[in-house]
Tab-separated table of C-alpha atoms in Angstrom:
chain	number	residue	atom	x	y	z
B	1052	UNK	CA	0.000	0.000	0.000
B	1053	UNK	CA	1.584	3.226	-1.119
B	1054	UNK	CA	1.154	6.206	1.134
B	1055	UNK	CA	0.376	9.403	-0.728
B	1056	UNK	CA	1.144	11.908	1.997
B	1057	UNK	CA	-0.747	15.180	2.263
B	1058	UNK	CA	0.949	18.361	3.428
B	1059	UNK	CA	0.776	19.088	7.158
B	1060	UNK	CA	-1.211	22.260	6.515
B	1061	UNK	CA	-3.933	20.324	4.715
B	1062	UNK	CA	-4.009	17.542	7.299
B	1063	UNK	CA	-4.515	20.107	10.040
B	1064	UNK	CA	-7.660	21.229	8.206
B	1065	UNK	CA	-9.179	17.744	7.922
B	1066	UNK	CA	-11.940	17.056	10.431
B	1067	UNK	CA	-11.000	14.711	13.272
B	1068	UNK	CA	-13.770	12.300	12.289
B	1069	UNK	CA	-12.384	12.106	8.751
B	1070	UNK	CA	-8.941	11.445	10.209
B	1071	UNK	CA	-10.530	8.701	12.327
B	1072	UNK	CA	-12.124	7.226	9.194
B	1073	UNK	CA	-8.663	6.865	7.648
B	1074	UNK	CA	-7.023	5.846	10.929
B	1075	UNK	CA	-9.554	3.084	11.494
B	1076	UNK	CA	-8.464	1.469	8.234
B	1077	UNK	CA	-4.768	1.982	8.968
B	1078	UNK	CA	-5.040	0.518	12.472
B	1079	UNK	CA	-7.171	-2.406	11.283
B	1080	UNK	CA	-4.670	-3.248	8.538
B	1081	UNK	CA	-1.750	-3.089	10.979
B	1082	UNK	CA	-3.536	-5.508	13.310
B	1083	UNK	CA	-4.342	-7.904	10.474
B	1084	UNK	CA	-0.777	-7.789	9.182
B	1085	UNK	CA	0.583	-8.402	12.676
B	1086	UNK	CA	-1.702	-11.399	13.271
B	1087	UNK	CA	-0.961	-12.996	9.902
B	1088	UNK	CA	2.786	-12.546	10.393
B	1089	UNK	CA	2.519	-14.082	13.840
B	1090	UNK	CA	1.011	-17.388	12.735
B	1091	UNK	CA	-0.762	-18.999	9.817
B	1092	UNK	CA	-4.192	-19.662	11.282
B	1093	UNK	CA	-7.709	-20.176	9.942
B	1094	UNK	CA	-9.455	-16.932	8.998
B	1095	UNK	CA	-12.099	-17.388	11.701
B	1096	UNK	CA	-9.406	-17.574	14.385
B	1097	UNK	CA	-7.596	-14.571	12.929
B	1098	UNK	CA	-10.833	-12.603	13.004
B	1099	UNK	CA	-11.513	-13.536	16.644
B	1100	UNK	CA	-8.032	-12.312	17.572
B	1101	UNK	CA	-8.462	-9.149	15.513
B	1102	UNK	CA	-11.701	-8.281	17.282
B	1103	UNK	CA	-9.830	-8.378	20.612
B	1104	UNK	CA	-7.516	-5.621	19.373
B	1105	UNK	CA	-9.925	-3.631	17.215
B	1106	UNK	CA	-12.744	-2.562	19.508
B	1107	UNK	CA	-13.581	0.571	21.466
B	1108	UNK	CA	-12.630	-0.735	24.891
B	1109	UNK	CA	-9.230	-2.096	23.800
B	1110	UNK	CA	-8.421	0.947	21.693
B	1111	UNK	CA	-9.316	3.243	24.600
B	1112	UNK	CA	-6.901	1.311	26.841
B	1113	UNK	CA	-4.192	1.476	24.182
B	1114	UNK	CA	-4.713	5.212	23.783
B	1115	UNK	CA	-4.188	5.750	27.521
B	1116	UNK	CA	-1.039	3.660	27.435
B	1117	UNK	CA	0.618	5.563	24.580
B	1118	UNK	CA	-0.439	9.075	25.641
B	1119	UNK	CA	2.833	9.668	27.547
B	1120	UNK	CA	4.779	8.789	24.373
B	1121	UNK	CA	3.012	11.394	22.226
B	1122	UNK	CA	4.467	14.709	21.158
B	1123	UNK	CA	2.511	17.854	21.939
B	1124	UNK	CA	1.132	17.937	18.366
B	1125	UNK	CA	0.182	14.238	18.450
B	1126	UNK	CA	-1.582	14.681	21.786
B	1127	UNK	CA	-3.465	17.627	20.305
B	1128	UNK	CA	-4.614	15.526	17.327
B	1129	UNK	CA	-5.666	12.721	19.690
B	1130	UNK	CA	-7.667	15.175	21.840
B	1131	UNK	CA	-9.349	16.707	18.783
B	1132	UNK	CA	-10.482	13.224	17.767
B	1133	UNK	CA	-11.515	12.284	21.276
B	1134	UNK	CA	-13.567	15.461	21.642
B	1135	UNK	CA	-15.245	15.212	18.231
B	1136	UNK	CA	-18.991	14.690	18.228
B	1137	UNK	CA	-19.746	11.602	16.131
B	1138	UNK	CA	-23.255	11.206	14.726
B	1139	UNK	CA	-23.583	7.625	15.962
B	1140	UNK	CA	-23.477	6.163	19.426
B	1141	UNK	CA	-21.695	2.979	20.472
B	1142	UNK	CA	-23.719	-0.195	20.891
B	1143	UNK	CA	-21.284	-2.326	22.871
B	1144	UNK	CA	-19.027	0.260	24.470
B	1145	UNK	CA	-19.160	3.193	26.797
B	1146	UNK	CA	-19.312	6.670	25.284
B	1147	UNK	CA	-15.964	7.485	26.927
B	1148	UNK	CA	-14.290	4.440	25.362
B	1149	UNK	CA	-15.835	5.286	22.000
B	1150	UNK	CA	-14.434	8.819	22.159
B	1151	UNK	CA	-10.971	7.606	23.221
B	1152	UNK	CA	-10.938	5.047	20.402
B	1153	UNK	CA	-11.932	7.782	17.952
B	1154	UNK	CA	-9.020	9.861	19.235
B	1155	UNK	CA	-6.594	6.989	18.661
B	1156	UNK	CA	-7.945	6.431	15.151
B	1157	UNK	CA	-7.670	10.169	14.427
B	1158	UNK	CA	-4.036	10.094	15.486
B	1159	UNK	CA	-3.260	7.100	13.256
B	1160	UNK	CA	-5.086	8.755	10.352
B	1161	UNK	CA	-3.245	12.040	10.842
B	1162	UNK	CA	0.161	10.397	10.994
B	1163	UNK	CA	-0.569	8.190	8.006
B	1164	UNK	CA	-1.814	11.062	5.842
B	1165	UNK	CA	1.283	13.064	6.776
B	1166	UNK	CA	3.482	10.218	5.544
B	1167	UNK	CA	4.778	9.501	9.043
B	1168	UNK	CA	4.761	5.743	8.519
B	1169	UNK	CA	7.671	5.145	10.892
B	1170	UNK	CA	5.830	6.940	13.697
B	1171	UNK	CA	2.667	4.949	12.976
B	1172	UNK	CA	4.687	1.745	13.219
B	1173	UNK	CA	6.443	2.941	16.394
B	1174	UNK	CA	3.123	3.664	18.149
B	1175	UNK	CA	1.562	0.433	16.902
B	1176	UNK	CA	4.596	-1.508	18.127
B	1177	UNK	CA	4.195	0.166	21.536
B	1178	UNK	CA	0.593	-1.046	21.635
B	1179	UNK	CA	1.601	-4.579	20.633
B	1180	UNK	CA	4.309	-4.641	23.307
B	1181	UNK	CA	1.710	-3.661	25.900
B	1182	UNK	CA	-0.763	-6.300	24.705
B	1183	UNK	CA	1.799	-9.066	24.525
B	1184	UNK	CA	3.803	-8.131	27.617
B	1185	UNK	CA	6.931	-7.177	25.661
B	1186	UNK	CA	7.744	-10.759	24.727
B	1187	UNK	CA	5.140	-11.474	22.045
B	1188	UNK	CA	4.097	-14.752	23.680
B	1189	UNK	CA	0.685	-13.888	25.097
B	1190	UNK	CA	-1.906	-16.483	24.137
B	1191	UNK	CA	-5.235	-15.345	22.858
């Protein structure tokens, strides 16, 4: 997947919910790639594992865990996404978790659109290290 970066000025003008729309896809793809690289498993099992990492509650926890690692600008983008007013309401998550997850997705979308692929990978790796206790051996 080739990243066609947008200038920082333009990305700053994109709504946080649009950034979250992009970031949702970026994050989801990173999770899928990680799971497939980890082990060749049936698609149903891969999907069950994916759902554990791609849901409001998990993403809200991950957002809290990486907040101290964010630059001032990244934290600002996260907060813009978290504070955005989505038109839908969560079915299986708290409103707070939904907003935090939207903030995380906004951050991933912003970084991706700015061509900051290394930073996206660095933050995703930080999340994976948290989930798998730094050794990558956690069983699902």
